Amino acid sequence: MARRLIAGNWKMNGLRADGTQLAGDLADRIAAEPLTCDLLICPPFTLLADVADAIDGSGIALGGQDCHGAAKGAFTGSVAAAMLVDLGCSHVIVGHSERRHGLGEDDETVLAKAAAAQAVGLTPIVCVGETAGERDAGSALDVVSRQVRHSVPANSGRLVVAYEPVWAIGTGRVPTSDDIAAVHAEIRAVLRADRPDAAAALILYGGSAKPDNAAEILAIDEVGGLLVGGASLTAADFWAIATSCD
Ligand code: PGA
């Protein structure tokens, strides 16, 4: 089985001094105590170059939080996948719920971004997840499988999927282990059936992952790692989550 992945999504947090310090702290920790999982940090675009320097040689991977679906062009304010590669990124988050629901990105947009990432050798982390209303209506599995079918590119060799229930993000609420297991099993089934090249892709869980629930979530079948928001902004918390893989 592939090593698990603990990914930190810093969202829109951090100035250069904070970001460099946080990344440097993680690099120091991993130099002193190698991990059994892979570590990835996804800072804001403005910090990528400084963070790349701070983690250079540490083995910690760097990712963007978004990219455009086009290779280049007249898209003011956007960042192309190749620009992320240029700064040392190996991964990019696409389709995060704060973009799907906050900025109106649909599956087609997310698919284009994931394909643009793969075209330049980045691994897209394609986020999927139901809203509270969809879960209450009993349609969580349908929503998630539809999102996977429509936002994961065909012929997807290089891929991570992240299951992030919208209602669990930043709320302190986490689904039951049975619910996480059921969604992850559904995602795996869709990948096996419809995306055979990516049948073994890591499937992360995200949404209020913390040091005190990480080990329990990581023990669930088909959970290949965690996508961590708030708790990735503190080195001690993110490290505690990473060492929960052991
Ligand atoms: P959270 O965010 O850990 O703060 O809930 C997770 C995410 O949005 O990726």
mmCIF file of C-alpha atoms and ligand atoms in Angstrom:
data_model
loop_
_atom_site.group_PDB
_atom_site.id
_atom_site.type_symbol
_atom_site.label_atom_id
_atom_site.label_comp_id
_atom_site.label_asym_id
_atom_site.label_seq_id
_atom_site.Cartn_x
_atom_site.Cartn_y
_atom_site.Cartn_z
ATOM 1 C CA MET A 1 0.000 0.000 0.000
ATOM 2 C CA ALA A 2 1.207 3.537 -0.815
ATOM 3 C CA ARG A 3 2.417 5.675 2.071
ATOM 4 C CA ARG A 4 -0.352 7.746 3.530
ATOM 5 C CA LEU A 5 -0.460 11.470 2.870
ATOM 6 C CA ILE A 6 -1.035 14.175 5.457
ATOM 7 C CA ALA A 7 -1.760 17.413 3.609
ATOM 8 C CA GLY A 8 -2.049 20.857 5.169
ATOM 9 C CA ASN A 9 -4.303 23.417 3.510
ATOM 10 C CA TRP A 10 -3.318 26.783 4.967
ATOM 11 C CA LYS A 11 -6.127 28.540 3.071
ATOM 12 C CA MET A 12 -5.825 32.354 3.112
ATOM 13 C CA ASN A 13 -3.594 32.519 6.163
ATOM 14 C CA GLY A 14 -0.069 33.682 6.787
ATOM 15 C CA LEU A 15 2.352 36.415 5.851
ATOM 16 C CA ARG A 16 5.892 35.642 4.762
ATOM 17 C CA ALA A 17 7.394 35.568 8.251
ATOM 18 C CA ASP A 18 4.701 33.253 9.717
ATOM 19 C CA GLY A 19 4.689 30.922 6.727
ATOM 20 C CA THR A 20 8.438 30.559 6.628
ATOM 21 C CA GLN A 21 8.567 29.897 10.346
ATOM 22 C CA LEU A 22 5.805 27.274 10.245
ATOM 23 C CA ALA A 23 7.387 25.492 7.294
ATOM 24 C CA GLY A 24 10.852 25.672 8.850
ATOM 25 C CA ASP A 25 9.518 24.246 12.113
ATOM 26 C CA LEU A 26 8.053 21.260 10.229
ATOM 27 C CA ALA A 27 11.311 20.774 8.316
ATOM 28 C CA ASP A 28 13.246 20.710 11.615
ATOM 29 C CA ARG A 29 10.857 18.160 13.086
ATOM 30 C CA ILE A 30 11.031 15.805 10.110
ATOM 31 C CA ALA A 31 14.849 16.010 10.080
ATOM 32 C CA ALA A 32 14.873 14.908 13.727
ATOM 33 C CA GLU A 33 12.161 12.256 13.439
ATOM 34 C CA PRO A 34 11.377 10.760 10.021
ATOM 35 C CA LEU A 35 7.688 10.008 9.427
ATOM 36 C CA THR A 36 5.969 6.896 8.132
ATOM 37 C CA CYS A 37 3.616 9.058 6.034
ATOM 38 C CA ASP A 38 4.227 11.703 3.377
ATOM 39 C CA LEU A 39 3.768 15.342 4.359
ATOM 40 C CA LEU A 40 2.445 18.030 2.016
ATOM 41 C CA ILE A 41 1.832 21.705 2.717
ATOM 42 C CA CYS A 42 -0.329 23.956 0.555
ATOM 43 C CA PRO A 43 0.312 27.609 1.464
ATOM 44 C CA PRO A 44 -1.228 30.622 -0.277
ATOM 45 C CA PHE A 45 0.374 31.430 -3.657
ATOM 46 C CA THR A 46 2.231 34.388 -2.146
ATOM 47 C CA LEU A 47 4.168 32.105 0.218
ATOM 48 C CA LEU A 48 5.074 29.297 -2.179
ATOM 49 C CA ALA A 49 8.548 30.552 -3.041
ATOM 50 C CA ASP A 50 9.543 31.267 0.566
ATOM 51 C CA VAL A 51 8.080 27.991 1.806
ATOM 52 C CA ALA A 52 9.864 26.098 -0.988
ATOM 53 C CA ASP A 53 13.147 27.481 0.365
ATOM 54 C CA ALA A 54 12.226 26.663 3.969
ATOM 55 C CA ILE A 55 11.448 22.996 3.207
ATOM 56 C CA ASP A 56 14.167 22.454 0.607
ATOM 57 C CA GLY A 57 15.754 19.030 1.095
ATOM 58 C CA SER A 58 13.347 18.069 3.916
ATOM 59 C CA GLY A 59 11.209 15.681 1.885
ATOM 60 C CA ILE A 60 8.095 17.744 2.652
ATOM 61 C CA ALA A 61 6.091 18.260 -0.538
ATOM 62 C CA LEU A 62 4.668 21.582 -1.679
ATOM 63 C CA GLY A 63 1.269 22.200 -3.253
ATOM 64 C CA GLY A 64 -0.957 24.994 -4.495
ATOM 65 C CA GLN A 65 -4.538 25.531 -3.325
ATOM 66 C CA ASP A 66 -5.962 26.016 -6.817
ATOM 67 C CA CYS A 67 -4.970 26.449 -10.447
ATOM 68 C CA HIS A 68 -6.684 27.599 -13.625
ATOM 69 C CA GLY A 69 -8.043 25.134 -16.167
ATOM 70 C CA ALA A 70 -6.199 26.827 -19.034
ATOM 71 C CA ALA A 71 -2.470 26.522 -19.626
ATOM 72 C CA LYS A 72 -1.956 30.311 -19.817
ATOM 73 C CA GLY A 73 -3.584 33.465 -21.082
ATOM 74 C CA ALA A 74 -5.799 36.413 -20.241
ATOM 75 C CA PHE A 75 -7.142 35.279 -16.856
ATOM 76 C CA THR A 76 -6.440 38.144 -14.471
ATOM 77 C CA GLY A 77 -5.651 37.018 -10.958
ATOM 78 C CA SER A 78 -5.405 33.331 -11.808
ATOM 79 C CA VAL A 79 -2.443 30.997 -11.561
ATOM 80 C CA ALA A 80 -1.575 28.294 -14.104
ATOM 81 C CA ALA A 81 -0.545 24.775 -13.147
ATOM 82 C CA ALA A 82 2.838 25.230 -14.858
ATOM 83 C CA MET A 83 3.533 28.232 -12.596
ATOM 84 C CA LEU A 84 3.078 25.975 -9.577
ATOM 85 C CA VAL A 85 5.517 23.443 -11.020
ATOM 86 C CA ASP A 86 7.939 26.303 -11.618
ATOM 87 C CA LEU A 87 7.890 27.065 -7.871
ATOM 88 C CA GLY A 88 8.530 23.470 -6.874
ATOM 89 C CA CYS A 89 4.980 22.193 -6.344
ATOM 90 C CA SER A 90 4.114 18.527 -6.831
ATOM 91 C CA HIS A 91 0.407 18.787 -5.933
ATOM 92 C CA VAL A 92 -2.534 21.157 -6.266
ATOM 93 C CA ILE A 93 -5.895 21.163 -4.511
ATOM 94 C CA VAL A 94 -8.811 21.564 -6.926
ATOM 95 C CA GLY A 95 -12.533 21.741 -6.261
ATOM 96 C CA HIS A 96 -12.274 22.633 -2.586
ATOM 97 C CA SER A 97 -15.767 23.263 -1.214
ATOM 98 C CA GLU A 98 -14.846 26.870 -0.449
ATOM 99 C CA ARG A 99 -14.442 27.274 -4.211
ATOM 100 C CA ARG A 100 -17.286 24.976 -5.318
ATOM 101 C CA HIS A 101 -19.792 26.563 -2.941
ATOM 102 C CA GLY A 102 -18.181 29.920 -2.178
ATOM 103 C CA LEU A 103 -17.129 30.788 -5.731
ATOM 104 C CA GLY A 104 -19.577 28.734 -7.769
ATOM 105 C CA GLU A 105 -17.135 26.297 -9.352
ATOM 106 C CA ASP A 106 -18.922 23.353 -10.925
ATOM 107 C CA ASP A 107 -17.695 19.863 -11.788
ATOM 108 C CA GLU A 108 -16.772 20.934 -15.303
ATOM 109 C CA THR A 109 -14.498 23.689 -13.978
ATOM 110 C CA VAL A 110 -12.910 21.342 -11.468
ATOM 111 C CA LEU A 111 -12.368 18.720 -14.174
ATOM 112 C CA ALA A 112 -10.550 21.269 -16.348
ATOM 113 C CA LYS A 113 -8.325 22.277 -13.434
ATOM 114 C CA ALA A 114 -7.487 18.670 -12.566
ATOM 115 C CA ALA A 115 -6.674 17.927 -16.212
ATOM 116 C CA ALA A 116 -4.513 21.066 -16.460
ATOM 117 C CA ALA A 117 -2.615 19.943 -13.377
ATOM 118 C CA GLN A 118 -2.034 16.435 -14.716
ATOM 119 C CA ALA A 119 -0.910 17.820 -18.064
ATOM 120 C CA VAL A 120 2.118 19.435 -16.414
ATOM 121 C CA GLY A 121 2.867 16.560 -14.052
ATOM 122 C CA LEU A 122 1.157 17.858 -10.915
ATOM 123 C CA THR A 123 -0.967 15.530 -8.811
ATOM 124 C CA PRO A 124 -4.419 17.088 -8.394
ATOM 125 C CA ILE A 125 -6.153 16.588 -5.053
ATOM 126 C CA VAL A 126 -9.759 16.585 -6.246
ATOM 127 C CA CYS A 127 -12.098 17.519 -3.389
ATOM 128 C CA VAL A 128 -15.627 16.177 -3.185
ATOM 129 C CA GLY A 129 -18.245 16.214 -0.447
ATOM 130 C CA GLU A 130 -21.905 16.663 0.327
ATOM 131 C CA THR A 131 -23.608 19.580 2.054
ATOM 132 C CA ALA A 132 -25.538 19.140 5.306
ATOM 133 C CA GLY A 133 -28.815 19.264 3.377
ATOM 134 C CA GLU A 134 -27.663 16.564 0.971
ATOM 135 C CA ARG A 135 -26.614 14.323 3.857
ATOM 136 C CA ASP A 136 -29.920 14.884 5.660
ATOM 137 C CA ALA A 137 -31.739 14.021 2.448
ATOM 138 C CA GLY A 138 -29.857 10.704 2.288
ATOM 139 C CA SER A 139 -28.064 11.612 -0.936
ATOM 140 C CA ALA A 140 -24.441 11.870 0.283
ATOM 141 C CA LEU A 141 -23.246 8.809 -1.657
ATOM 142 C CA ASP A 142 -25.000 9.914 -4.840
ATOM 143 C CA VAL A 143 -23.588 13.437 -4.626
ATOM 144 C CA VAL A 144 -20.042 12.271 -3.984
ATOM 145 C CA SER A 145 -20.049 9.601 -6.686
ATOM 146 C CA ARG A 146 -21.446 12.119 -9.187
ATOM 147 C CA GLN A 147 -18.718 14.621 -8.265
ATOM 148 C CA VAL A 148 -16.019 11.955 -8.706
ATOM 149 C CA ARG A 149 -17.432 10.867 -12.078
ATOM 150 C CA HIS A 150 -17.621 14.429 -13.344
ATOM 151 C CA SER A 151 -14.568 16.081 -11.865
ATOM 152 C CA VAL A 152 -11.885 13.384 -12.119
ATOM 153 C CA PRO A 153 -10.336 13.319 -15.605
ATOM 154 C CA ALA A 154 -10.544 10.149 -17.671
ATOM 155 C CA ASN A 155 -7.174 8.374 -17.985
ATOM 156 C CA SER A 156 -6.235 9.694 -14.574
ATOM 157 C CA GLY A 157 -2.913 8.203 -13.597
ATOM 158 C CA ARG A 158 -1.808 10.831 -11.134
ATOM 159 C CA LEU A 159 -4.566 11.553 -8.663
ATOM 160 C CA VAL A 160 -5.580 12.027 -5.044
ATOM 161 C CA VAL A 161 -9.247 12.344 -4.062
ATOM 162 C CA ALA A 162 -10.248 14.115 -0.841
ATOM 163 C CA TYR A 163 -13.622 13.449 0.751
ATOM 164 C CA GLU A 164 -14.553 16.592 2.658
ATOM 165 C CA PRO A 165 -18.156 16.849 3.824
ATOM 166 C CA VAL A 166 -18.978 20.553 3.531
ATOM 167 C CA TRP A 167 -20.656 20.585 6.939
ATOM 168 C CA ALA A 168 -17.523 19.185 8.639
ATOM 169 C CA ILE A 169 -15.104 21.834 7.348
ATOM 170 C CA GLY A 170 -14.043 24.221 10.086
ATOM 171 C CA THR A 171 -17.000 23.249 12.279
ATOM 172 C CA GLY A 172 -15.523 20.725 14.718
ATOM 173 C CA ARG A 173 -18.136 18.227 13.496
ATOM 174 C CA VAL A 174 -16.907 14.943 12.018
ATOM 175 C CA PRO A 175 -18.973 12.150 10.417
ATOM 176 C CA THR A 176 -19.146 8.794 12.168
ATOM 177 C CA SER A 177 -16.472 6.274 11.235
ATOM 178 C CA ASP A 178 -19.153 4.202 9.486
ATOM 179 C CA ASP A 179 -20.197 7.185 7.386
ATOM 180 C CA ILE A 180 -16.602 7.972 6.410
ATOM 181 C CA ALA A 181 -16.033 4.293 5.551
ATOM 182 C CA ALA A 182 -19.175 4.181 3.402
ATOM 183 C CA VAL A 183 -18.221 7.255 1.372
ATOM 184 C CA HIS A 184 -14.616 6.134 0.911
ATOM 185 C CA ALA A 185 -15.816 2.693 -0.240
ATOM 186 C CA GLU A 186 -18.141 4.398 -2.736
ATOM 187 C CA ILE A 187 -15.299 6.573 -4.085
ATOM 188 C CA ARG A 188 -13.060 3.516 -4.444
ATOM 189 C CA ALA A 189 -15.823 1.652 -6.281
ATOM 190 C CA VAL A 190 -16.346 4.545 -8.708
ATOM 191 C CA LEU A 191 -12.610 4.811 -9.390
ATOM 192 C CA ARG A 192 -12.300 1.061 -9.992
ATOM 193 C CA ALA A 193 -15.265 1.019 -12.343
ATOM 194 C CA ASP A 194 -14.791 4.304 -14.211
ATOM 195 C CA ARG A 195 -11.166 5.381 -13.749
ATOM 196 C CA PRO A 196 -9.177 2.120 -13.786
ATOM 197 C CA ASP A 197 -5.875 4.003 -14.235
ATOM 198 C CA ALA A 198 -6.514 5.682 -10.879
ATOM 199 C CA ALA A 199 -8.081 2.714 -9.120
ATOM 200 C CA ALA A 200 -5.375 2.767 -6.430
ATOM 201 C CA ALA A 201 -5.413 6.548 -5.852
ATOM 202 C CA LEU A 202 -5.139 7.730 -2.268
ATOM 203 C CA ILE A 203 -8.465 8.873 -0.829
ATOM 204 C CA LEU A 204 -8.024 11.460 1.943
ATOM 205 C CA TYR A 205 -10.567 12.509 4.539
ATOM 206 C CA GLY A 206 -10.866 16.207 5.383
ATOM 207 C CA GLY A 207 -13.080 18.242 7.709
ATOM 208 C CA SER A 208 -12.170 19.086 11.325
ATOM 209 C CA ALA A 209 -9.289 16.588 11.419
ATOM 210 C CA LYS A 210 -7.390 17.272 14.651
ATOM 211 C CA PRO A 211 -4.689 15.626 16.779
ATOM 212 C CA ASP A 212 -7.347 13.995 18.976
ATOM 213 C CA ASN A 213 -9.335 12.335 16.168
ATOM 214 C CA ALA A 214 -6.610 11.700 13.566
ATOM 215 C CA ALA A 215 -5.643 8.176 14.652
ATOM 216 C CA GLU A 216 -9.268 7.044 14.726
ATOM 217 C CA ILE A 217 -9.987 8.444 11.265
ATOM 218 C CA LEU A 218 -6.752 7.047 9.817
ATOM 219 C CA ALA A 219 -7.751 3.573 11.057
ATOM 220 C CA ILE A 220 -10.866 3.569 8.859
ATOM 221 C CA ASP A 221 -10.727 1.347 5.784
ATOM 222 C CA GLU A 222 -9.693 3.197 2.603
ATOM 223 C CA VAL A 223 -8.632 6.366 4.413
ATOM 224 C CA GLY A 224 -5.279 7.066 2.766
ATOM 225 C CA GLY A 225 -4.519 10.222 4.701
ATOM 226 C CA LEU A 226 -5.971 13.539 5.809
ATOM 227 C CA LEU A 227 -6.499 16.989 4.339
ATOM 228 C CA VAL A 228 -6.125 19.310 7.300
ATOM 229 C CA GLY A 229 -7.189 22.948 7.404
ATOM 230 C CA GLY A 230 -7.191 24.777 10.731
ATOM 231 C CA ALA A 231 -4.942 22.305 12.547
ATOM 232 C CA SER A 232 -2.271 22.640 9.838
ATOM 233 C CA LEU A 233 -1.584 26.232 10.915
ATOM 234 C CA THR A 234 0.137 25.131 14.124
ATOM 235 C CA ALA A 235 3.304 23.076 13.761
ATOM 236 C CA ALA A 236 2.671 21.068 16.945
ATOM 237 C CA ASP A 237 -0.889 20.128 15.913
ATOM 238 C CA PHE A 238 0.020 19.278 12.325
ATOM 239 C CA TRP A 239 2.951 17.217 13.546
ATOM 240 C CA ALA A 240 0.760 15.385 16.067
ATOM 241 C CA ILE A 241 -1.613 14.504 13.213
ATOM 242 C CA ALA A 242 1.272 13.330 11.023
ATOM 243 C CA THR A 243 2.635 11.077 13.744
ATOM 244 C CA SER A 244 -0.838 9.522 14.159
ATOM 245 C CA CYS A 245 -0.028 7.522 10.987
ATOM 246 C CA ASP A 246 2.586 5.497 12.895
HETATM 247 P P1 PGA B 1 -10.628 22.096 8.539
HETATM 248 O O1 PGA B 1 -10.532 22.317 6.951
HETATM 249 O O2 PGA B 1 -9.594 21.047 8.896
HETATM 250 O O3 PGA B 1 -10.302 23.437 9.118
HETATM 251 O O4 PGA B 1 -12.006 21.637 8.829
HETATM 252 C C1 PGA B 1 -10.325 21.221 6.082
HETATM 253 C C2 PGA B 1 -10.279 21.702 4.659
HETATM 254 O O5 PGA B 1 -11.034 22.636 4.323
HETATM 255 O O6 PGA B 1 -9.500 21.188 3.846
#
